[in-house]
Amino acid sequence: MLPRQLFRLKRSMNETLDPQLESWVPSAQDPATPFPIQNLPYAVFSRTDGDAARRIGVGIGAEILDIRACADAGFFEGEALTAARACSGDTLNPLMALEPRYWRALRHRVSHLLSIAQKHLFSSLESQVFVRQKDVRLHLPVEIHNYTDFYSSIHHAMNVGKLVRPDNPLLPNYKHIPIGYHGRASSVHSGPMTIRRPFGQVKAADQEVPQFVPSRALDYEVEIGVFVGQGNELGRPVTIDRAGDHLFGFCLVNDWSARDIQTWEYQPLGPFLAKSFATTISPWIVTSEALEPFRAPFARSDEDPAPLPYLTSKENSERGVYSIQVETAIRSARMREENIDPYVVSKGSADSMYWTFAQLLTHHTSNGCNLVPGDLLASGTISGVERCSWGSLLEVTRRGQDPLELPSGERRGFLEDGDEVIMRGWCRREGARSIGFGECQGIVAPAVG
Amino acid sequence: MLPRQLFRLKRSMNETLDPQLESWVPSAQDPATPFPIQNLPYAVFSRTDGDAARRIGVGIGAEILDIRACADAGFFEGEALTAARACSGDTLNPLMALEPRYWRALRHRVSHLLSIAQKHLFSSLESQVFVRQKDVRLHLPVEIHNYTDFYSSIHHAMNVGKLVRPDNPLLPNYKHIPIGYHGRASSVHSGPMTIRRPFGQVKAADQEVPQFVPSRALDYEVEIGVFVGQGNELGRPVTIDRAGDHLFGFCLVNDWSARDIQTWEYQPLGPFLAKSFATTISPWIVTSEALEPFRAPFARSDEDPAPLPYLTSKENSERGVYSIQVETAIRSARMREENIDPYVVSKGSADSMYWTFAQLLTHHTSNGCNLVPGDLLASGTISGVERCSWGSLLEVTRRGQDPLELPSGERRGFLEDGDEVIMRGWCRREGARSIGFGECQGIVAPAVG
């Protein structure tokens, strides 16, 4: 390890990540909580009783710490206070727009406040600054101005490619350029979300003309999303060495897809209505800092071409690929009736990404395109080598040819009405405290025509 | 003509469109003005002297009428006042979000105020409510949340198709489904705009690996854009018979394109960085109402398949295809030095669109996708049958193989640094007063690496 890398690692492995650190909040001491003091994810919430105003909070155990209430109580000063003041609205965009030192200052201070020795600070204030997660609704935490979806899992690209081009699954550009497309920002919502089965034009191979019918090939895609922090001006690319400073935090993404609509519409300009009817994200944003202990090496083999210089950081250590385990489960209406647990269809890991998030961000701006705070960049479906790690039904059932059997005995080529899709994300590593993303949830409702 | 159609036509051919109507504003009486009283386009402006605040105005001849100043002067009441109050900010989004009856009320009242008999109303107020267009800067008039680009000129699709698939230029889906993709909203600006030549990955056929270099195939595309007025809720499509009520107004669009970047990146998910570095729109928004006299019939032949029912209005007369003439001119740096006028490369017409704007909007929402006020939908390159009507250099020069000669003697396969691209739009028809769109302008600046 180079000395500079070591320095970075030391600086980043700061006390907010110390695996021994405990919070005085009892529910945060539970080894099974996704939100120990090492995580501190952000959310936008409103109380279900009384005041329905949206507020910004930090998850700790089974509680939420209300940032504005803490600021009112005089808990912050300096850069942490500036950051806390940016949390007085109803979205995280103003905080995201600040420089990372403000994010760090707020995290550091919140971590300190919640650490075991500081309980006395709260005494009578506890009921004012905390709210239980079960007493709130979570909202879309960010005003998402632009949403870009990438295609950065090489195994997913290979699986999909095999279905359309068995002899030549991977296109020649794949290993050289991060493939992505603009998604629809307006239909991104945080779960739990009801997904209305979309109508669309579909044409079977044996039909002369298309029909306008409800999709019969509704699918999910499990992805990781990153929210852009500071933006960049039009015409001013972000270099790969600075890209990490623009990555605010991460969430789970379900990129719902109607495969039959996609097949008919996507040539020559790419997916459009097959995707734009809904995208669901998990409501918690896990910060880049919380993910530091879970950085992963490139998922490349020595035979793969080296990235072009604009995508190669000086230290070969840019931030952006993390060992985030994602699992996707399905629960049908019958399973809910019969009290059967959701059935885990796949478990994958974001460390199978062929491109890092830093590379995706730098590539996105390399033509001068301006990103703005709160833009969402998604990884594309996270799939690994094995079938049990494939992140969509398209792959798992080979376009429905090889249906899945649910514990209720029902079979699924694609999703049926009433099916619930639940995605979960975790980071686990020896020597670090495990942190979780919470859930990304959606349920399929029948088409309305 | 059916009685109901006749009624519609009569209702829409209201007094604000009377070709005999004259304004008391002298410059609006000039037969060459793009902004006679029959037009009344909206813009967002700020004075170049003194107060730099952005305000909403209506173009009339060589002047702008300041809507807020008129409201302050007590010129509005009822629905017109509600609409004028929605014009007190610095974007048109709040006005767009209102129901069309408010748009109509404001237009009707402004038309009345500016008509020849009403000069006396202004007397001492004239200097407060008018500003000369030469004394203002125009700004992006709308906060564009989402930008969608379609592909609705069949001649353009055919021309581009011939370059890649000479034997089979039109894909099988083209005549059945409006093809479109999500564009990048953040990089849409109103002209005049400096376009930084983008860097990007390009790979020549004889190269083993791509290079990251400034684009050598920078192009323009002349399009018509429509701004969405009222939005629709997620999961609630807009039917074709209601689509017209969601079309607020129109502008010119230059969808700058880097063809070499596009060729390498676009498979399988469509154009991305080849487009997202910049999109320029003309700063004036010509309302749907002003365009009523220029509605055109479908550009379909009887052999073309009938649109599916969800894209067929009961009256076969939905709003959305207009005879808007667009022309594109180039002026190189040398031409500017030598005082040579811009060279008109092409003249096309929006009535060559295969799909109407109403069909584009309905199709966009047909899967439940929600549109929001201020969303921009663009037609795609407007090209006709003849070479002189082709709306991009890709088509005109057949990907640079057949360069264009400028009056300065310079040759152009694609755009060079210093080239200015100027698009203009006009509606002209016997029996109607001609109205113009103004200009959509951009100039190419060298890449900075």
PDB file of C-alpha atoms in Angstrom, chain A residues 59-238:
ATOM      1  CA  GLY A  59     -31.685   6.795  11.640  1.00  0.00           C
ATOM      2  CA  ILE A  60     -30.293   5.316  14.870  1.00  0.00           C
ATOM      3  CA  GLY A  61     -31.517   1.882  15.942  1.00  0.00           C
ATOM      4  CA  ALA A  62     -35.320   2.041  15.889  1.00  0.00           C
ATOM      5  CA  GLU A  63     -35.348   5.846  16.332  1.00  0.00           C
ATOM      6  CA  ILE A  64     -34.898   8.909  14.180  1.00  0.00           C
ATOM      7  CA  LEU A  65     -32.907  11.873  15.398  1.00  0.00           C
ATOM      8  CA  ASP A  66     -34.555  15.108  14.221  1.00  0.00           C
ATOM      9  CA  ILE A  67     -31.753  17.322  12.927  1.00  0.00           C
ATOM     10  CA  ARG A  68     -33.638  20.570  13.062  1.00  0.00           C
ATOM     11  CA  ALA A  69     -34.770  19.906  16.598  1.00  0.00           C
ATOM     12  CA  CYS A  70     -31.149  19.244  17.553  1.00  0.00           C
ATOM     13  CA  ALA A  71     -30.111  22.515  15.934  1.00  0.00           C
ATOM     14  CA  ASP A  72     -32.849  24.317  17.864  1.00  0.00           C
ATOM     15  CA  ALA A  73     -31.552  22.714  21.046  1.00  0.00           C
ATOM     16  CA  GLY A  74     -28.129  24.247  20.371  1.00  0.00           C
ATOM     17  CA  PHE A  75     -26.329  20.954  19.705  1.00  0.00           C
ATOM     18  CA  PHE A  76     -24.365  22.207  16.686  1.00  0.00           C
ATOM     19  CA  GLU A  77     -21.803  24.856  15.909  1.00  0.00           C
ATOM     20  CA  GLY A  78     -19.420  25.770  13.085  1.00  0.00           C
ATOM     21  CA  GLU A  79     -19.531  23.616   9.983  1.00  0.00           C
ATOM     22  CA  ALA A  80     -21.894  21.135  11.636  1.00  0.00           C
ATOM     23  CA  LEU A  81     -24.320  23.979  12.296  1.00  0.00           C
ATOM     24  CA  THR A  82     -24.123  25.119   8.674  1.00  0.00           C
ATOM     25  CA  ALA A  83     -24.894  21.561   7.582  1.00  0.00           C
ATOM     26  CA  ALA A  84     -27.719  21.233  10.117  1.00  0.00           C
ATOM     27  CA  ARG A  85     -29.260  24.482   8.892  1.00  0.00           C
ATOM     28  CA  ALA A  86     -29.246  23.013   5.380  1.00  0.00           C
ATOM     29  CA  CYS A  87     -31.475  20.306   6.888  1.00  0.00           C
ATOM     30  CA  SER A  88     -34.270  22.668   7.867  1.00  0.00           C
ATOM     31  CA  GLY A  89     -36.320  22.110   4.689  1.00  0.00           C
ATOM     32  CA  ASP A  90     -38.117  19.019   3.463  1.00  0.00           C
ATOM     33  CA  THR A  91     -35.500  17.544   1.117  1.00  0.00           C
ATOM     34  CA  LEU A  92     -31.825  16.739   1.436  1.00  0.00           C
ATOM     35  CA  ASN A  93     -30.824  18.747  -1.647  1.00  0.00           C
ATOM     36  CA  PRO A  94     -29.487  21.763   0.286  1.00  0.00           C
ATOM     37  CA  LEU A  95     -27.252  19.530   2.414  1.00  0.00           C
ATOM     38  CA  MET A  96     -26.089  17.655  -0.680  1.00  0.00           C
ATOM     39  CA  ALA A  97     -25.134  20.925  -2.356  1.00  0.00           C
ATOM     40  CA  LEU A  98     -22.597  21.726   0.392  1.00  0.00           C
ATOM     41  CA  GLU A  99     -18.953  20.693   0.258  1.00  0.00           C
ATOM     42  CA  PRO A 100     -18.140  17.298   1.787  1.00  0.00           C
ATOM     43  CA  ARG A 101     -16.427  18.858   4.808  1.00  0.00           C
ATOM     44  CA  TYR A 102     -19.877  20.004   5.958  1.00  0.00           C
ATOM     45  CA  TRP A 103     -21.308  16.510   5.532  1.00  0.00           C
ATOM     46  CA  ARG A 104     -18.400  15.152   7.551  1.00  0.00           C
ATOM     47  CA  ALA A 105     -18.758  17.764  10.280  1.00  0.00           C
ATOM     48  CA  LEU A 106     -22.442  16.983  10.783  1.00  0.00           C
ATOM     49  CA  ARG A 107     -21.853  13.242  10.771  1.00  0.00           C
ATOM     50  CA  HIS A 108     -19.004  13.604  13.240  1.00  0.00           C
ATOM     51  CA  ARG A 109     -21.084  15.692  15.599  1.00  0.00           C
ATOM     52  CA  VAL A 110     -24.152  13.448  15.393  1.00  0.00           C
ATOM     53  CA  SER A 111     -21.956  10.431  16.019  1.00  0.00           C
ATOM     54  CA  HIS A 112     -20.496  12.143  19.063  1.00  0.00           C
ATOM     55  CA  LEU A 113     -23.917  13.135  20.416  1.00  0.00           C
ATOM     56  CA  LEU A 114     -25.211   9.595  20.086  1.00  0.00           C
ATOM     57  CA  SER A 115     -22.136   7.903  21.529  1.00  0.00           C
ATOM     58  CA  ILE A 116     -22.439   6.182  24.817  1.00  0.00           C
ATOM     59  CA  ALA A 117     -20.864   8.846  27.025  1.00  0.00           C
ATOM     60  CA  GLN A 118     -23.148  11.640  25.852  1.00  0.00           C
ATOM     61  CA  LYS A 119     -26.576  10.508  27.023  1.00  0.00           C
ATOM     62  CA  HIS A 120     -26.593  13.205  29.684  1.00  0.00           C
ATOM     63  CA  LEU A 121     -26.729  15.916  27.000  1.00  0.00           C
ATOM     64  CA  PHE A 122     -30.248  14.895  26.077  1.00  0.00           C
ATOM     65  CA  SER A 123     -31.903  14.407  29.488  1.00  0.00           C
ATOM     66  CA  SER A 124     -35.195  16.309  29.191  1.00  0.00           C
ATOM     67  CA  LEU A 125     -34.828  16.889  25.451  1.00  0.00           C
ATOM     68  CA  GLU A 126     -35.165  13.254  24.438  1.00  0.00           C
ATOM     69  CA  SER A 127     -38.840  13.461  23.506  1.00  0.00           C
ATOM     70  CA  GLN A 128     -38.230  16.574  21.415  1.00  0.00           C
ATOM     71  CA  VAL A 129     -35.352  15.338  19.294  1.00  0.00           C
ATOM     72  CA  PHE A 130     -36.226  11.651  18.844  1.00  0.00           C
ATOM     73  CA  VAL A 131     -39.156  10.006  17.175  1.00  0.00           C
ATOM     74  CA  ARG A 132     -39.704   6.297  16.828  1.00  0.00           C
ATOM     75  CA  GLN A 133     -39.492   4.954  13.295  1.00  0.00           C
ATOM     76  CA  LYS A 134     -42.769   3.149  13.775  1.00  0.00           C
ATOM     77  CA  ASP A 135     -44.475   6.498  14.381  1.00  0.00           C
ATOM     78  CA  VAL A 136     -43.440   8.132  11.110  1.00  0.00           C
ATOM     79  CA  ARG A 137     -43.993   8.006   7.396  1.00  0.00           C
ATOM     80  CA  LEU A 138     -40.876   8.198   5.266  1.00  0.00           C
ATOM     81  CA  HIS A 139     -40.933  10.304   2.102  1.00  0.00           C
ATOM     82  CA  LEU A 140     -38.854  10.679  -1.030  1.00  0.00           C
ATOM     83  CA  PRO A 141     -35.801  12.249   0.622  1.00  0.00           C
ATOM     84  CA  VAL A 142     -34.553  14.204  -2.363  1.00  0.00           C
ATOM     85  CA  GLU A 143     -35.973  16.273  -5.172  1.00  0.00           C
ATOM     86  CA  ILE A 144     -34.514  14.239  -8.006  1.00  0.00           C
ATOM     87  CA  HIS A 145     -33.891  16.555 -10.929  1.00  0.00           C
ATOM     88  CA  ASN A 146     -32.278  13.983 -13.182  1.00  0.00           C
ATOM     89  CA  TYR A 147     -32.079  10.212 -13.060  1.00  0.00           C
ATOM     90  CA  THR A 148     -29.501   8.229 -15.001  1.00  0.00           C
ATOM     91  CA  ASP A 149     -29.437   4.478 -15.119  1.00  0.00           C
ATOM     92  CA  PHE A 150     -26.257   2.621 -15.996  1.00  0.00           C
ATOM     93  CA  TYR A 151     -25.531  -0.961 -17.013  1.00  0.00           C
ATOM     94  CA  SER A 152     -22.461  -1.602 -14.979  1.00  0.00           C
ATOM     95  CA  SER A 153     -22.847  -5.246 -13.993  1.00  0.00           C
ATOM     96  CA  ILE A 154     -21.042  -7.233 -16.647  1.00  0.00           C
ATOM     97  CA  HIS A 155     -22.836 -10.412 -15.620  1.00  0.00           C
ATOM     98  CA  HIS A 156     -26.205  -8.751 -16.150  1.00  0.00           C
ATOM     99  CA  ALA A 157     -25.106  -7.439 -19.550  1.00  0.00           C
ATOM    100  CA  MET A 158     -23.948 -10.944 -20.422  1.00  0.00           C
ATOM    101  CA  ASN A 159     -27.176 -12.598 -19.241  1.00  0.00           C
ATOM    102  CA  VAL A 160     -29.372 -10.185 -21.168  1.00  0.00           C
ATOM    103  CA  GLY A 161     -27.090 -10.357 -24.190  1.00  0.00           C
ATOM    104  CA  LYS A 162     -27.362 -14.160 -24.260  1.00  0.00           C
ATOM    105  CA  LEU A 163     -31.135 -13.931 -24.573  1.00  0.00           C
ATOM    106  CA  VAL A 164     -30.943 -11.769 -27.709  1.00  0.00           C
ATOM    107  CA  ARG A 165     -27.550 -12.699 -29.194  1.00  0.00           C
ATOM    108  CA  PRO A 166     -26.594 -16.170 -27.920  1.00  0.00           C
ATOM    109  CA  ASP A 167     -23.374 -16.271 -29.961  1.00  0.00           C
ATOM    110  CA  ASN A 168     -22.189 -12.788 -29.163  1.00  0.00           C
ATOM    111  CA  PRO A 169     -23.721 -11.672 -25.884  1.00  0.00           C
ATOM    112  CA  LEU A 170     -21.421  -8.782 -24.960  1.00  0.00           C
ATOM    113  CA  LEU A 171     -21.339  -5.837 -27.361  1.00  0.00           C
ATOM    114  CA  PRO A 172     -17.864  -4.602 -28.404  1.00  0.00           C
ATOM    115  CA  ASN A 173     -18.163  -1.322 -26.497  1.00  0.00           C
ATOM    116  CA  TYR A 174     -19.062  -2.851 -23.133  1.00  0.00           C
ATOM    117  CA  LYS A 175     -15.597  -3.253 -21.628  1.00  0.00           C
ATOM    118  CA  HIS A 176     -14.468   0.210 -22.725  1.00  0.00           C
ATOM    119  CA  ILE A 177     -17.294   2.606 -21.993  1.00  0.00           C
ATOM    120  CA  PRO A 178     -19.813   2.782 -19.164  1.00  0.00           C
ATOM    121  CA  ILE A 179     -23.175   2.267 -20.857  1.00  0.00           C
ATOM    122  CA  GLY A 180     -26.045   4.310 -19.496  1.00  0.00           C
ATOM    123  CA  TYR A 181     -29.188   6.175 -20.444  1.00  0.00           C
ATOM    124  CA  HIS A 182     -31.344   8.925 -19.070  1.00  0.00           C
ATOM    125  CA  GLY A 183     -34.214   7.584 -17.009  1.00  0.00           C
ATOM    126  CA  ARG A 184     -37.452   9.287 -16.070  1.00  0.00           C
ATOM    127  CA  ALA A 185     -36.995  11.386 -12.922  1.00  0.00           C
ATOM    128  CA  SER A 186     -40.655  12.242 -12.266  1.00  0.00           C
ATOM    129  CA  SER A 187     -41.731   8.667 -11.616  1.00  0.00           C
ATOM    130  CA  VAL A 188     -39.055   7.869  -9.024  1.00  0.00           C
ATOM    131  CA  HIS A 189     -40.663   7.419  -5.619  1.00  0.00           C
ATOM    132  CA  SER A 190     -39.584   5.913  -2.357  1.00  0.00           C
ATOM    133  CA  GLY A 191     -41.223   2.777  -1.147  1.00  0.00           C
ATOM    134  CA  PRO A 192     -43.466   1.257  -0.051  1.00  0.00           C
ATOM    135  CA  MET A 193     -45.030   2.057  -3.403  1.00  0.00           C
ATOM    136  CA  THR A 194     -47.978   0.695  -5.358  1.00  0.00           C
ATOM    137  CA  ILE A 195     -46.957  -0.129  -8.904  1.00  0.00           C
ATOM    138  CA  ARG A 196     -49.805   0.051 -11.360  1.00  0.00           C
ATOM    139  CA  ARG A 197     -49.225  -2.573 -14.069  1.00  0.00           C
ATOM    140  CA  PRO A 198     -48.602  -0.492 -17.196  1.00  0.00           C
ATOM    141  CA  PHE A 199     -50.430  -0.653 -20.481  1.00  0.00           C
ATOM    142  CA  GLY A 200     -48.258  -0.514 -23.548  1.00  0.00           C
ATOM    143  CA  GLN A 201     -47.725  -1.561 -27.131  1.00  0.00           C
ATOM    144  CA  VAL A 202     -46.545  -5.142 -27.410  1.00  0.00           C
ATOM    145  CA  LYS A 203     -46.159  -7.348 -30.439  1.00  0.00           C
ATOM    146  CA  ALA A 204     -45.619 -11.076 -30.348  1.00  0.00           C
ATOM    147  CA  ALA A 205     -43.382 -12.539 -33.053  1.00  0.00           C
ATOM    148  CA  ASP A 206     -46.393 -14.215 -34.688  1.00  0.00           C
ATOM    149  CA  GLN A 207     -48.535 -11.073 -34.737  1.00  0.00           C
ATOM    150  CA  GLU A 208     -48.760  -8.746 -37.696  1.00  0.00           C
ATOM    151  CA  VAL A 209     -49.447  -5.597 -35.723  1.00  0.00           C
ATOM    152  CA  PRO A 210     -48.947  -4.564 -32.107  1.00  0.00           C
ATOM    153  CA  GLN A 211     -51.663  -4.440 -29.465  1.00  0.00           C
ATOM    154  CA  PHE A 212     -52.136  -1.961 -26.658  1.00  0.00           C
ATOM    155  CA  VAL A 213     -52.583  -4.146 -23.597  1.00  0.00           C
ATOM    156  CA  PRO A 214     -51.426  -4.473 -19.993  1.00  0.00           C
ATOM    157  CA  SER A 215     -47.853  -5.724 -19.837  1.00  0.00           C
ATOM    158  CA  ARG A 216     -47.595  -9.479 -19.399  1.00  0.00           C
ATOM    159  CA  ALA A 217     -43.900  -9.392 -18.579  1.00  0.00           C
ATOM    160  CA  LEU A 218     -43.590  -7.108 -15.580  1.00  0.00           C
ATOM    161  CA  ASP A 219     -40.220  -7.422 -13.903  1.00  0.00           C
ATOM    162  CA  TYR A 220     -37.999  -5.847 -11.265  1.00  0.00           C
ATOM    163  CA  GLU A 221     -34.299  -4.989 -11.386  1.00  0.00           C
ATOM    164  CA  VAL A 222     -32.297  -4.681  -8.187  1.00  0.00           C
ATOM    165  CA  GLU A 223     -29.803  -1.837  -8.304  1.00  0.00           C
ATOM    166  CA  ILE A 224     -27.761   0.497  -6.134  1.00  0.00           C
ATOM    167  CA  GLY A 225     -28.295   4.216  -6.583  1.00  0.00           C
ATOM    168  CA  VAL A 226     -26.013   7.074  -5.635  1.00  0.00           C
ATOM    169  CA  PHE A 227     -27.131  10.636  -5.026  1.00  0.00           C
ATOM    170  CA  VAL A 228     -24.947  13.367  -6.439  1.00  0.00           C
ATOM    171  CA  GLY A 229     -23.786  15.843  -3.808  1.00  0.00           C
ATOM    172  CA  GLN A 230     -22.170  18.959  -5.209  1.00  0.00           C
ATOM    173  CA  GLY A 231     -22.886  19.493  -8.885  1.00  0.00           C
ATOM    174  CA  ASN A 232     -20.612  20.694 -11.673  1.00  0.00           C
ATOM    175  CA  GLU A 233     -21.041  23.520 -14.125  1.00  0.00           C
ATOM    176  CA  LEU A 234     -21.980  22.859 -17.735  1.00  0.00           C
ATOM    177  CA  GLY A 235     -18.764  22.383 -19.708  1.00  0.00           C
ATOM    178  CA  ARG A 236     -16.708  21.497 -16.613  1.00  0.00           C
ATOM    179  CA  PRO A 237     -16.128  17.735 -16.275  1.00  0.00           C
ATOM    180  CA  VAL A 238     -15.367  16.176 -12.888  1.00  0.00           C
TER     181      VAL A 238
END
